[in-house]
Structures are given as C-alpha cells and as structure tokens.
XYZ file of C-alpha atoms in Angstrom:
668
model
C -175.073 113.746 77.698
C -173.538 112.550 74.196
C -170.634 110.028 74.529
C -168.726 112.956 72.453
C -168.638 115.276 75.540
C -167.753 112.696 77.949
C -164.754 111.133 76.379
C -162.842 114.444 77.387
C -162.976 113.753 80.926
C -162.144 110.208 80.503
C -158.548 108.785 81.925
C -158.176 105.959 79.247
C -154.529 104.829 80.393
C -155.467 103.038 83.725
C -158.314 100.998 81.858
C -156.523 100.708 78.675
C -152.747 98.311 80.287
C -152.781 94.778 79.458
C -153.109 92.837 82.286
C -150.721 90.154 82.229
C -152.691 88.371 85.378
C -155.852 88.562 83.419
C -158.624 86.359 85.199
C -159.845 83.251 82.803
C -156.702 82.092 81.060
C -157.283 79.019 81.829
C -159.790 79.190 79.078
C -156.615 79.417 76.268
C -153.595 79.532 78.491
C -151.122 77.375 75.906
C -147.776 78.881 77.262
C -147.286 76.544 80.251
C -147.994 73.433 78.052
C -146.129 70.221 78.280
C -144.332 68.725 75.620
C -146.430 65.616 75.237
C -149.064 68.404 75.498
C -147.275 70.373 72.228
C -147.565 66.191 70.862
C -150.952 66.196 71.053
C -151.705 69.488 69.332
C -149.196 68.884 66.746
C -151.643 65.648 66.376
C -154.556 67.628 66.001
C -152.848 70.042 63.321
C -152.167 66.605 61.819
C -155.603 65.157 62.000
C -156.987 68.874 60.330
C -154.686 68.336 57.641
C -155.707 64.674 56.951
C -151.740 63.917 57.410
C -151.631 60.233 58.598
C -148.614 59.222 58.246
C -147.421 61.965 61.000
C -150.774 60.921 62.795
C -149.439 57.033 63.592
C -145.525 58.244 64.329
C -146.898 60.638 67.013
C -149.281 58.662 69.307
C -147.032 56.134 70.662
C -145.110 59.444 71.736
C -148.366 60.000 74.328
C -150.031 56.569 75.614
C -151.120 57.484 78.684
C -151.458 61.459 78.017
C -154.879 62.398 79.501
C -155.756 63.562 75.961
C -154.567 60.371 74.503
C -158.521 58.995 73.554
C -158.177 62.126 71.668
C -154.943 61.700 69.588
C -156.173 57.788 69.325
C -159.122 59.010 67.549
C -157.073 61.212 65.144
C -155.207 59.142 64.376
C -157.990 55.589 63.094
C -160.555 57.812 61.819
C -157.732 59.997 59.639
C -157.382 56.192 58.502
C -160.995 54.743 59.000
C -161.561 53.829 55.413
C -158.979 51.139 55.393
C -159.177 50.267 58.921
C -159.404 46.276 58.975
C -163.063 45.780 61.785
C -160.312 44.584 64.816
C -158.548 47.782 64.872
C -161.640 49.457 65.060
C -163.172 47.566 67.694
C -159.778 47.373 69.267
C -160.504 50.980 69.347
C -163.802 51.153 70.901
C -163.136 48.145 73.673
C -160.156 50.299 75.181
C -161.470 53.473 75.178
C -165.148 52.555 76.194
C -167.009 54.844 77.915
C -165.656 57.878 76.491
C -167.016 60.467 73.665
C -164.028 59.478 71.845
C -165.626 55.641 71.312
C -169.194 57.066 70.363
C -167.982 59.735 68.227
C -165.993 56.473 66.322
C -168.817 54.153 66.520
C -170.933 57.395 64.473
C -168.466 57.580 62.570
C -168.047 54.032 61.347
C -172.017 53.269 61.290
C -171.993 56.398 58.692
C -169.190 54.048 57.134
C -170.969 50.852 56.890
C -174.442 52.634 55.588
C -172.489 54.169 52.742
C -171.020 50.754 52.059
C -174.212 48.638 53.066
C -172.362 46.766 55.766
C -175.952 45.314 57.114
C -174.954 43.076 59.120
C -171.931 45.001 61.054
C -174.334 47.939 61.206
C -176.942 46.098 62.694
C -174.620 43.763 65.611
C -172.685 47.879 66.447
C -175.856 50.286 65.829
C -177.662 49.657 69.628
C -174.592 50.325 71.408
C -174.511 53.721 69.620
C -175.604 55.924 73.040
C -175.279 59.215 71.238
C -178.393 58.659 68.735
C -178.334 62.142 67.379
C -177.237 61.807 63.779
C -180.073 61.609 61.049
C -178.311 59.798 58.689
C -177.753 56.598 60.762
C -181.111 56.524 62.392
C -182.275 56.504 58.441
C -179.476 53.990 57.571
C -181.138 52.096 60.939
C -184.378 52.204 59.650
C -183.686 50.652 56.323
C -181.976 47.533 58.109
C -185.502 47.478 60.223
C -187.095 47.699 56.745
C -184.973 44.689 55.167
C -185.043 42.897 57.843
C -188.832 42.376 58.911
C -190.386 44.945 56.797
C -191.234 46.502 59.395
C -193.676 50.117 58.830
C -190.979 52.640 59.272
C -192.277 55.001 56.107
C -193.243 57.632 58.695
C -190.296 57.793 60.435
C -188.763 57.913 57.509
C -190.382 61.023 56.476
C -189.849 63.005 59.360
C -185.870 62.205 59.281
C -185.709 63.056 55.858
C -187.978 66.004 55.655
C -185.496 67.330 58.084
C -182.215 67.439 57.024
C -181.374 71.110 56.290
C -179.283 69.436 53.572
C -178.994 66.745 50.995
C -177.141 63.617 52.723
C -176.676 60.366 51.931
C -178.118 58.612 54.811
C -181.796 59.671 54.727
C -182.151 59.754 50.780
C -181.537 56.054 51.183
C -183.819 55.277 53.034
C -186.109 58.139 51.298
C -185.502 56.040 47.722
C -186.397 52.784 49.680
C -189.094 53.222 50.588
C -190.147 54.795 47.081
C -189.241 51.730 45.586
C -191.318 49.800 47.803
C -194.065 52.172 46.899
C -194.326 53.267 50.639
C -193.141 56.467 49.966
C -195.728 58.984 47.679
C -193.882 61.145 45.317
C -195.658 63.048 46.941
C -193.099 64.117 49.374
C -190.099 63.917 47.623
C -191.323 67.051 45.479
C -192.458 67.831 48.931
C -188.665 67.752 50.109
C -187.639 69.461 46.542
C -189.741 72.806 47.581
C -188.239 73.092 51.020
C -184.873 73.201 49.617
C -186.122 76.010 46.610
C -187.388 77.731 49.553
C -184.573 77.685 51.307
C -182.026 78.494 48.730
C -180.858 74.712 48.576
C -180.435 73.752 45.228
C -179.105 70.404 45.693
C -181.180 69.083 48.666
C -184.349 70.282 45.517
C -181.835 67.757 42.758
C -180.718 64.946 44.908
C -184.896 64.297 46.224
C -185.865 65.535 42.430
C -183.370 62.638 40.684
C -184.737 59.429 43.114
C -187.409 60.297 40.635
C -185.685 61.244 36.794
C -182.733 62.086 36.259
C -183.663 63.934 34.138
C -185.782 66.225 36.040
C -183.316 66.735 37.942
C -181.748 68.597 35.574
C -185.031 70.269 34.802
C -185.399 71.424 38.086
C -181.082 72.738 38.688
C -182.770 75.051 35.091
C -184.977 76.325 37.077
C -183.729 77.356 40.207
C -181.049 79.533 37.390
C -183.889 80.987 35.370
C -187.571 80.429 36.689
C -189.119 83.095 34.563
C -188.076 81.207 30.954
C -189.395 78.057 32.672
C -193.030 79.520 33.266
C -192.665 81.574 30.027
C -192.780 78.416 28.276
C -195.363 76.634 30.204
C -199.275 77.061 28.726
C -200.043 73.852 30.267
C -199.656 72.501 34.031
C -201.705 69.088 34.319
C -199.687 66.060 35.063
C -198.166 65.983 38.495
C -195.014 66.319 37.389
C -195.324 69.791 35.093
C -197.685 70.844 37.818
C -194.828 70.397 40.873
C -192.472 71.798 38.404
C -193.548 74.689 38.094
C -194.409 75.240 41.995
C -191.188 74.937 42.014
C -190.414 77.838 39.745
C -192.966 80.401 41.440
C -191.595 79.537 44.724
C -187.917 80.086 43.333
C -189.357 83.197 41.642
C -189.934 84.613 44.838
C -187.440 84.159 46.418
C -186.272 86.728 43.502
C -189.013 89.021 43.714
C -192.119 88.589 45.434
C -194.531 90.908 43.504
C -193.445 88.999 40.372
C -194.331 86.013 41.779
C -197.773 87.409 43.200
C -198.319 89.054 40.190
C -197.384 85.137 38.135
C -199.574 82.780 40.205
C -202.756 84.873 40.138
C -202.872 84.944 36.303
C -205.606 82.470 35.645
C -203.598 79.827 33.788
C -202.417 78.816 37.208
C -205.477 79.514 39.477
C -207.137 76.938 37.261
C -204.460 74.033 36.642
C -202.625 73.898 40.274
C -204.387 72.885 43.366
C -204.947 74.786 46.066
C -202.429 73.574 48.156
C -199.728 73.753 45.523
C -201.101 77.704 45.290
C -201.394 78.577 49.171
C -197.901 77.080 48.839
C -196.401 79.798 46.676
C -198.424 82.057 48.430
C -197.136 81.439 51.871
C -193.495 81.810 50.566
C -194.203 85.293 48.448
C -195.626 85.933 51.966
C -192.397 85.090 53.508
C -189.634 86.761 51.853
C -192.255 90.159 51.008
C -192.575 89.735 55.293
C -188.547 89.441 55.612
C -188.172 92.633 53.319
C -190.523 94.057 55.687
C -193.147 94.688 52.800
C -196.487 96.744 54.037
C -197.773 93.978 51.233
C -196.719 90.933 52.675
C -199.647 90.137 54.855
C -202.485 90.742 51.629
C -200.074 87.911 49.977
C -200.517 85.317 52.733
C -204.382 85.811 52.927
C -204.655 85.008 49.372
C -203.550 81.475 50.694
C -205.462 79.096 53.321
C -203.467 78.833 56.618
C -203.782 74.733 57.410
C -201.902 74.335 53.888
C -198.942 76.140 54.745
C -195.537 74.946 56.416
C -194.536 76.567 60.329
C -191.616 78.756 58.289
C -194.467 80.635 56.502
C -196.583 80.812 59.368
C -194.077 82.266 61.631
C -193.157 84.529 59.409
C -197.123 85.429 58.498
C -197.430 86.378 62.580
C -194.876 87.943 61.979
C -196.468 90.087 59.314
C -199.377 90.172 61.044
C -197.593 92.077 64.658
C -196.657 94.436 61.833
C -200.564 95.518 60.327
C -201.662 95.542 63.797
C -204.154 92.460 62.357
C -204.760 90.778 66.107
C -207.659 88.336 64.105
C -204.582 86.907 61.576
C -202.211 86.188 64.842
C -204.993 84.131 65.852
C -205.556 82.028 62.626
C -201.653 81.926 61.785
C -200.691 80.008 65.700
C -203.765 78.290 65.274
C -202.653 76.803 62.240
C -199.584 75.792 62.943
C -198.136 72.145 64.113
C -198.625 71.153 67.316
C -194.836 71.328 68.158
C -194.725 75.147 66.405
C -197.578 76.209 68.609
C -195.863 75.278 72.041
C -193.102 77.649 71.229
C -192.803 80.649 74.012
C -192.522 83.065 70.827
C -196.270 82.138 69.711
C -197.590 80.809 72.824
C -196.966 84.728 73.625
C -198.401 86.252 70.508
C -201.311 84.174 70.284
C -202.461 84.966 73.687
C -201.998 88.712 73.341
C -203.659 88.269 70.020
C -206.567 86.683 72.610
C -206.364 89.188 74.783
C -206.843 92.022 71.898
C -210.151 90.387 70.669
C -211.497 89.569 73.975
C -214.969 89.446 74.284
C -216.036 87.762 77.314
C -213.937 86.042 80.865
C -213.528 83.371 78.934
C -211.904 84.637 76.532
C -209.432 86.681 79.231
C -208.929 83.352 80.916
C -207.565 81.265 78.262
C -204.827 84.237 77.775
C -204.211 84.151 81.098
C -203.740 80.291 81.241
C -201.297 80.751 77.886
C -199.313 83.349 79.655
C -198.927 81.251 82.475
C -198.160 78.364 80.481
C -195.120 80.053 79.781
C -194.496 82.659 82.997
C -190.555 82.713 84.262
C -187.021 84.709 84.081
C -185.572 81.915 81.253
C -185.833 84.126 78.537
C -187.317 87.012 76.368
C -190.546 85.743 76.396
C -191.281 84.463 79.554
C -190.397 87.407 81.286
C -192.768 89.034 79.056
C -195.596 86.518 79.855
C -194.608 87.780 83.280
C -194.653 91.617 83.056
C -198.211 90.990 81.037
C -199.350 89.088 84.180
C -198.533 92.011 86.452
C -195.205 90.743 87.894
C -191.606 92.083 87.280
C -188.300 90.229 86.833
C -186.381 89.099 90.067
C -183.651 86.225 90.459
C -184.685 83.533 92.209
C -183.375 81.975 95.184
C -180.629 80.355 94.791
C -180.714 75.952 95.246
C -179.720 74.095 97.830
C -175.635 74.259 98.071
C -173.655 71.932 96.595
C -172.744 69.097 98.562
C -169.248 68.125 98.907
C -170.004 64.927 97.499
C -171.906 66.331 94.505
C -168.878 68.748 93.696
C -166.560 65.584 93.970
C -168.881 63.629 91.746
C -167.790 66.696 89.075
C -164.541 66.587 89.709
C -163.734 63.559 89.446
C -165.793 62.702 85.909
C -163.210 62.041 83.270
C -164.826 63.152 80.555
C -165.224 66.748 82.259
C -162.133 65.982 83.512
C -160.638 65.349 79.939
C -162.501 68.447 78.412
C -161.245 70.989 80.987
C -157.529 69.755 79.832
C -158.495 70.080 76.566
C -159.777 73.689 76.983
C -156.993 74.795 79.054
C -154.334 73.481 75.984
C -156.276 75.155 73.594
C -158.465 72.472 72.046
C -161.362 74.469 72.730
C -164.125 73.052 70.311
C -163.040 68.999 71.143
C -163.263 70.135 74.552
C -166.891 71.653 74.604
C -168.287 68.889 71.989
C -166.537 66.730 74.695
C -168.528 68.459 77.873
C -171.749 68.444 75.844
C -171.487 64.875 75.953
C -170.762 64.161 79.215
C -173.354 66.575 80.540
C -176.348 65.374 77.819
C -175.711 61.999 76.260
C -173.042 59.912 77.863
C -176.450 59.149 80.386
C -179.812 58.255 78.882
C -181.234 61.823 79.101
C -178.272 63.444 80.358
C -177.757 64.258 83.767
C -180.486 65.282 86.012
C -180.398 68.816 87.716
C -178.534 68.407 90.783
C -175.912 66.890 88.542
C -175.532 69.966 86.086
C -175.902 72.378 88.603
C -172.400 70.341 90.053
C -170.492 70.309 86.728
C -171.455 74.202 86.082
C -169.769 74.773 89.687
C -166.823 72.857 87.956
C -166.583 74.721 84.800
C -166.940 78.449 86.602
C -164.649 77.073 89.124
C -161.972 76.609 86.116
C -163.703 80.231 84.374
C -164.982 78.015 81.870
C -167.710 80.282 81.660
C -169.350 79.399 78.107
C -169.454 76.074 79.953
C -170.460 77.047 82.810
C -174.142 79.340 81.108
C -174.404 76.482 78.626
C -174.225 73.711 81.280
C -176.473 75.629 84.148
C -179.187 76.831 81.240
C -179.587 73.014 81.248
C -181.696 72.619 84.848
C -184.883 72.240 84.526
C -186.584 72.777 87.997
C -184.082 74.975 89.729
C -182.322 77.946 88.658
C -178.561 79.534 89.733
C -179.008 82.883 88.931
C -175.685 83.069 89.676
C -174.588 80.396 87.344
C -176.045 81.427 84.543
C -175.250 85.048 84.783
C -171.634 85.518 86.056
C -170.127 88.121 85.842
C -166.368 87.921 85.643
C -164.328 91.403 85.219
C -166.636 93.010 87.243
C -164.337 95.741 88.472
C -163.176 96.401 85.410
C -166.612 96.666 83.155
C -168.311 99.047 86.917
C -165.449 100.642 86.485
C -165.867 101.413 82.216
C -169.181 101.568 81.901
C -169.261 104.053 85.093
C -167.079 106.606 83.270
C -169.120 106.366 80.080
C -172.712 106.476 80.871
C -173.615 102.787 80.175
C -176.064 100.546 82.060
C -173.400 97.371 83.372
C -176.485 94.666 83.394
C -176.338 95.948 79.498
C -173.066 95.396 78.591
C -172.349 92.066 80.828
C -176.074 91.072 78.036
C -174.424 91.273 75.653
C -170.711 90.228 76.212
C -172.827 87.257 77.389
C -173.870 86.573 74.173
C -171.021 87.908 72.208
C -168.253 85.738 73.683
C -169.884 83.768 76.635
C -166.374 86.010 78.083
C -164.617 83.538 76.516
C -161.367 86.207 76.460
C -159.579 84.535 73.213
C -163.090 84.287 71.095
C -162.730 84.888 67.426
C -165.595 84.199 64.654
C -165.444 83.390 61.494
C -165.323 86.651 60.525
C -162.478 88.695 62.412
C -164.161 89.643 65.427
C -161.932 89.516 68.778
C -162.185 89.168 72.556
C -164.906 89.467 74.928
C -166.953 91.570 73.333
C -166.495 90.479 69.258
C -164.528 93.630 68.045
C -164.194 93.875 63.979
C -160.711 94.953 63.430
C -161.972 97.979 61.460
C -164.150 98.815 63.727
C -161.477 98.756 66.327
C -159.050 100.781 64.763
C -162.096 103.541 63.948
C -163.450 102.998 67.587
C -159.545 103.680 69.137
C -159.541 107.217 67.445
C -162.610 108.390 68.334
C -162.172 107.515 72.545
C -158.460 108.868 72.442
C -156.660 105.729 72.709
C -153.155 106.626 71.020
C -150.880 104.241 68.966
C -153.774 101.283 69.064
C -152.467 98.220 67.547
C -154.970 95.991 66.151
C -153.097 92.681 68.478
C -154.149 94.559 71.266
C -158.287 94.249 70.730
C -157.341 90.895 72.667
C -156.111 92.353 75.936
C -159.205 92.436 78.333
C -159.473 96.024 78.635
C -158.211 97.546 75.825
C -161.313 95.267 74.302
C -164.239 96.295 76.760
C -162.929 99.801 76.819
C -163.501 99.701 72.299
C -166.013 97.359 72.865
C -167.696 99.722 75.473
C -167.145 103.125 73.720
C -168.425 101.495 69.887
C -171.634 100.585 71.549
C -171.969 104.144 73.334
C -171.621 105.567 69.720
C -174.324 103.296 68.414
C -176.763 103.652 71.720
C -175.997 107.837 71.516
C -176.657 107.604 67.480
C -180.028 105.654 68.230
C -181.475 108.075 70.476
C -180.436 105.188 73.757
C -182.584 102.026 71.934
C -181.417 99.115 73.617
C -182.885 97.054 70.495
C -182.160 98.870 67.440
C -177.996 99.484 69.320
C -178.066 95.676 69.578
C -179.087 94.832 66.193
C -176.410 97.396 65.161
C -173.624 95.644 67.361
C -174.700 92.287 65.878
C -175.329 93.651 61.860
C -174.174 96.740 61.506
C -175.648 99.847 62.096
C -176.591 101.033 58.890
C -179.134 97.582 58.596
C -181.860 98.423 61.164
C -181.468 102.283 59.982
C -183.224 100.278 57.317
C -185.436 98.152 59.356
C -187.071 100.836 61.480
C -188.685 102.263 58.787
C -188.858 105.849 56.907
C -191.124 108.203 57.543
C -194.827 107.405 57.687
C -193.616 103.799 58.606
C -195.438 102.676 62.425
C -194.456 102.650 65.528
C -194.026 99.361 67.341
C -193.287 97.770 70.402
C -190.067 97.149 70.282
C -190.692 93.452 70.743
C -192.830 92.945 67.471
C -190.101 95.316 65.913
C -187.459 92.892 66.757
C -189.870 89.869 65.950
C -189.160 90.752 62.506
C -185.945 91.626 62.300
C -185.199 89.517 59.214
C -181.649 88.100 59.923
C -182.413 85.309 62.017
C -179.264 85.338 63.697
C -179.711 89.431 65.313
C -183.490 88.821 66.074
C -182.369 86.026 68.503
C -179.188 88.470 68.762
C -181.327 91.166 69.775
C -183.888 89.398 72.488
C -181.540 87.568 74.007
C -179.540 90.947 74.601
C -182.620 92.571 76.061
C -182.849 89.287 78.010
C -180.232 89.175 79.508
C -179.845 92.527 80.184
C -182.992 92.604 82.315
C -181.078 89.483 84.017
C -178.370 90.685 85.322
C -180.099 94.371 86.182
C -181.637 92.217 88.987
C -178.567 90.273 89.628
C -176.792 93.769 90.525
C -179.624 95.783 92.007
C -181.136 93.511 93.923
C -184.498 94.854 92.918
C -187.131 93.911 90.502
C -187.377 94.789 87.234
C -188.493 95.554 83.322
C -188.410 94.286 80.757
C -190.855 96.231 78.432
C -189.353 99.628 80.305
C -186.055 98.487 78.265
C -187.644 97.820 74.859
C -189.658 100.898 74.503
C -191.019 101.457 70.697
C -188.734 101.597 67.603
C -190.467 103.176 64.943
C -188.684 106.055 62.047
C -186.327 108.742 63.174
C -188.237 111.279 64.748
C -188.191 114.840 62.628
C -185.762 117.382 64.404
C -184.015 114.491 65.466
C -180.153 114.545 65.379
C -178.758 113.732 62.211
C -177.769 110.212 61.751
C -173.880 109.747 62.353
C -172.802 108.267 58.793
C -169.309 107.824 60.157
C -170.627 104.511 61.902
C -169.185 101.900 60.615
C-alpha cells in the first residue's frame, strides 16, 4: 500500500503532541542547573572563545565542583604557551588519575616537542597513559634516536604514513631520519603520493619540502594543473622527475580517470616509468573509475600489478571485480592485501565467497568454510552474512550472567564515569563523551574487561545516555548483551507510529540507532536534528506531505514530531524504491538522487544488494547502509524472538524495472 493512501486514515494529533516529560532528558537537560553549573558552562564558552582573562576570573568560583577538573583544564590549557612548568606540574599532581590530567599532559608533550625541550619531554612521556597521539609518539621516537641512536626508522615511517593530515611531530621525526640517512627518499615520495591520491595537497608539499623547498612549489603547481606539467615533459630519467610525473598522473586520475589511462599508456611513460610507478598510477585510475561506478574500472586495475598497489586501491579493485562478477580477480586482489586488511571481515567474507564460486574440490570448499567460520557472528554486517552462508540464521544470543551489585557499584563509584554523566547532564556532551571513552578504554592498560564494560554500559543505560550505553557494550570481546547493544527507547511511540503507516519497527530502530544513538537533541554539522536526524527543509516538506498543519521548525526536536516526520519521510522513500531497504537507507543518508544514480540505468547489472552496498562511492553512506541493515536484523530478532535473515532484507538492486511507478522527483 502506498503511503499517500495510508495518510488519509491516520489521526496524527496523538503522536504529534509535545511530551513535556519525554524520557532521556538526562542526556541534555540544562534547565535545572545550579549557579556553579552555569559558571562551568560559561567557562566552557570562554575556553572556546580563547578568553583567558574570564577563565581565570571564574575558576575560583567552581572550587570542589564535580567538574572542577574540566574548569581547571580549560583555564590552564588556554594559556599553556606561557604557563610555568611549576604550574603545569601542580595541575598534574592535583588532578592525578583523571582524564583532564592526561589530556593536559598530551597537550604539554606536543608543545615540548615543538620547542625541542627534550629533557622535560623524556621525563614526562612515560607518564602518558593514553599514548594515542601519533605526533607525540613521533616526538618520543626522536628522543630515543637522539639519546641512543636506537633504530626507529620503521616505526617513524609507519606513523608518518598513517597520518591523514600534515603534522609537526611525525614530519620532524621523518626529517631527522632523512638527515641521518636512515629514511630513504622513496618514503618521502610515497607520502607525497598518498597526499595527492587523497586530495590533500598539504600532506604532499610538506613531504616533498623535506627534500627540497623548490620541489614542493613544483608539486603545488602540478596539483593545480597536472596536464600542463605532463605536456612539457618528454624525459623522466631522474628519480625526482619520475616521481613528479607520477604525482601528475595521480592528480590527473583524480580529475579524469579516462584521460589518465590514455596518458599513462603513452610509449614514453611505458619505457621511462618503473612497473611500481605505473602500477600505483593504474591503481589510482582504477580506484577513481570504480568510485564513479565505471564499467572500465576492473580493466584499468588489471593493467597494473596487484602486489605493487596500496590497500585502498586493492579494496576498490575487489569492489569493481564484484560488480563485474569476476571472482578470480576478487581472489587475486584479496591475496595481495596486507595481512591486517585481509583479516577485516569485509574482505574475509568476499574472499570466502570467491573461493566458493571457484572451488574445484573439497579442500578448496573447506578453505572457504574456514574463512566464513572465522568471522561468523551477530556482531556486524559481514559477520551476519557469513552466518547465513554457513546455513544459520541471526538470533539474539543468550544474555550474560546478571551483574552483581558489587560490579554495578564499581561503575557507579568510578569518578571518571560520574564526571562524564554529570557533564552530559548539564549540556557538555562532547566533554562527557571524551571522558567516558577514556575511562572505559584508556585509563587502565588494555581498557576495562568485559564485566566492567557491561557494568559501565548498564550505568549509562540507567541514566538513559543511550549512545554511551551502546558504544560501551559494543566493546565487549567475549560476551554480548543484546539488550544493551540494541536498546529500544520510546518503544510505545515507535511501535504505534510504525503500525499506523506500515513500516517495519526493526528498520526504524536500526536507522535511529545509526542516526542519533537515541540522543534526543542530536544535531549534525549540517543541521539535521533529533532522533531521526531530519534536515529542516526535509522536515517542512514532509510535514506538508503527511498533513501536519501549523508545523514550526523548532518542533523537529520534539520526540513525537521527529518520529512522525522521520518515519513519514522514510516511508515515502521506501515506496519510491519499491520497498528496497538498502536503497532507502542510502537515500535517507545521502538524498534520493544519489542511489537512483548508483542503481544504474537500463542495461546495468542487477546485483546482490551486499555487492551494491559495498560499491556505494561515499564511505559514510556505504558504512551507513550496512550498519542500518545489520541493526535492523538484530532488532527484528529481539522484537520477534525468532531467527532472522539479513539476506532476505537485502534482496537485489538494479535499474528501475520497466513499467514501475514514476520516480517521485519531488522527494528532497
């Protein structure tokens, strides 16, 4: 039944009434804050504005407040450049054992590294508990090398290449190793290639600048106009020229993969560039073509050598091979991946599927089963698909042993968790989340054990801080508590609404869990708001479509209004995509126009939805679709109490069938 015919029979007044006592107010309720709380909030704003004078004025007013560690951190961090070592040490001593102590230590270590105050750095670094900052780690390796000439080049190289953005610490460590003739220039060019491939000019110029400042200027010009540079080059015999040509090819591939394929196939580049350089370029050409869903992508990849390509290029080669139905190339590309990437559930699953398709004997089929068994579980999208490949369905696992009162008390009395909940309660969500994550994962080496995590998740659930409840419960390794991982807040409202408009409540819960983690006042950087993260324009459009009169934009944060508009929009999208949950999820995240394009036009292949989803060009939307469908399957198992199938919810995806209803081009 189409949504437009359902709407006329729905009485919306009951579901659209503002509930003054909506659950989960503890997540952001600030109306009842005390005067000291208001001072804390004012200090938070002063810190964001860099108002050091106001921070110093207000700090004495929050002495002994629960969030005093935050207030003291803001005050000192804002003037860290001019603070004396004695002041810093006094702070570290007074707030020893807190997140704020280690956070300030992180900031101080970065400053000490930039100032090259190595003696103080070396004295303080062993106390750094989080130790998750690559720049700090690079500075520490610099001190090791300076003091003992220990061989650190491999560690420096790994950290530097893993940095997504240009930074001072790892660039300084790389420069140190380069000057000591430990780091080969080829690694610098490798870093520059990664910068160009990922559209980050700053990464590339910082790297090349370590070799020669003028070369960095040339690299910048190449980034702006790679065609011009290539037109003027006939010879590429020196290492520098070959690498600059390779950078130009990479940049051209980002702009126009087909043009780059023609360029790299010219005789002068076939003879002057090495197989490694050409394979990297073909990898980028294939990757960019695959991201455009081009039918030529796999052929481009096959002109290079898999073992000379990078992991991200190989991932896109697998995606292109899946679209083309070329299982042999899936096997070849996954075989060339690094060990860590090959163990990712995504590529383990597709390698197993490819081996199944190509198996000629029982030994080969057994290897495919072994790979599937190594990941099969209810924990995620590919883990669930592996279960089904092995002939099993997705069921809610047995609940772990109930928490003891002692375990619950330990979580309740944990000062970091207590501060986190307090911060979230008065509106400092970002600060509260950071301290919570530190408390469960970094305060003690290796993080909390499974029982401690369950107790911490239980504490968050009791306070209806659902995002910390879910994320903490997801960290457990050997036990799974589905009730924690897949909570159902606002159950009566969601079930009533979905029954009225004919939506699967498990699908709605799966989407809300991914959109907002049930945070009532969640707001994205682009303005999406509420439980179902509805954009203002979409909300106004949908309100008119579902007959919601006198809708005001501020109502979108009200629970029942948000659920009504979010589910109404989801139903309209689902109808437009003929009931396809994967395409509707993609449309909800990226807008309906994109999945219409991604499904292809007449003559495009009809794909398993898992293959289609894996080929979604946007990383965020690709992950979103998989997680929403995985969530949906687990919620269905919880709601129904019956085993479920993810595959049945995925179905097939291909061009719109001839004779199908016209596309609703009015959908925002």
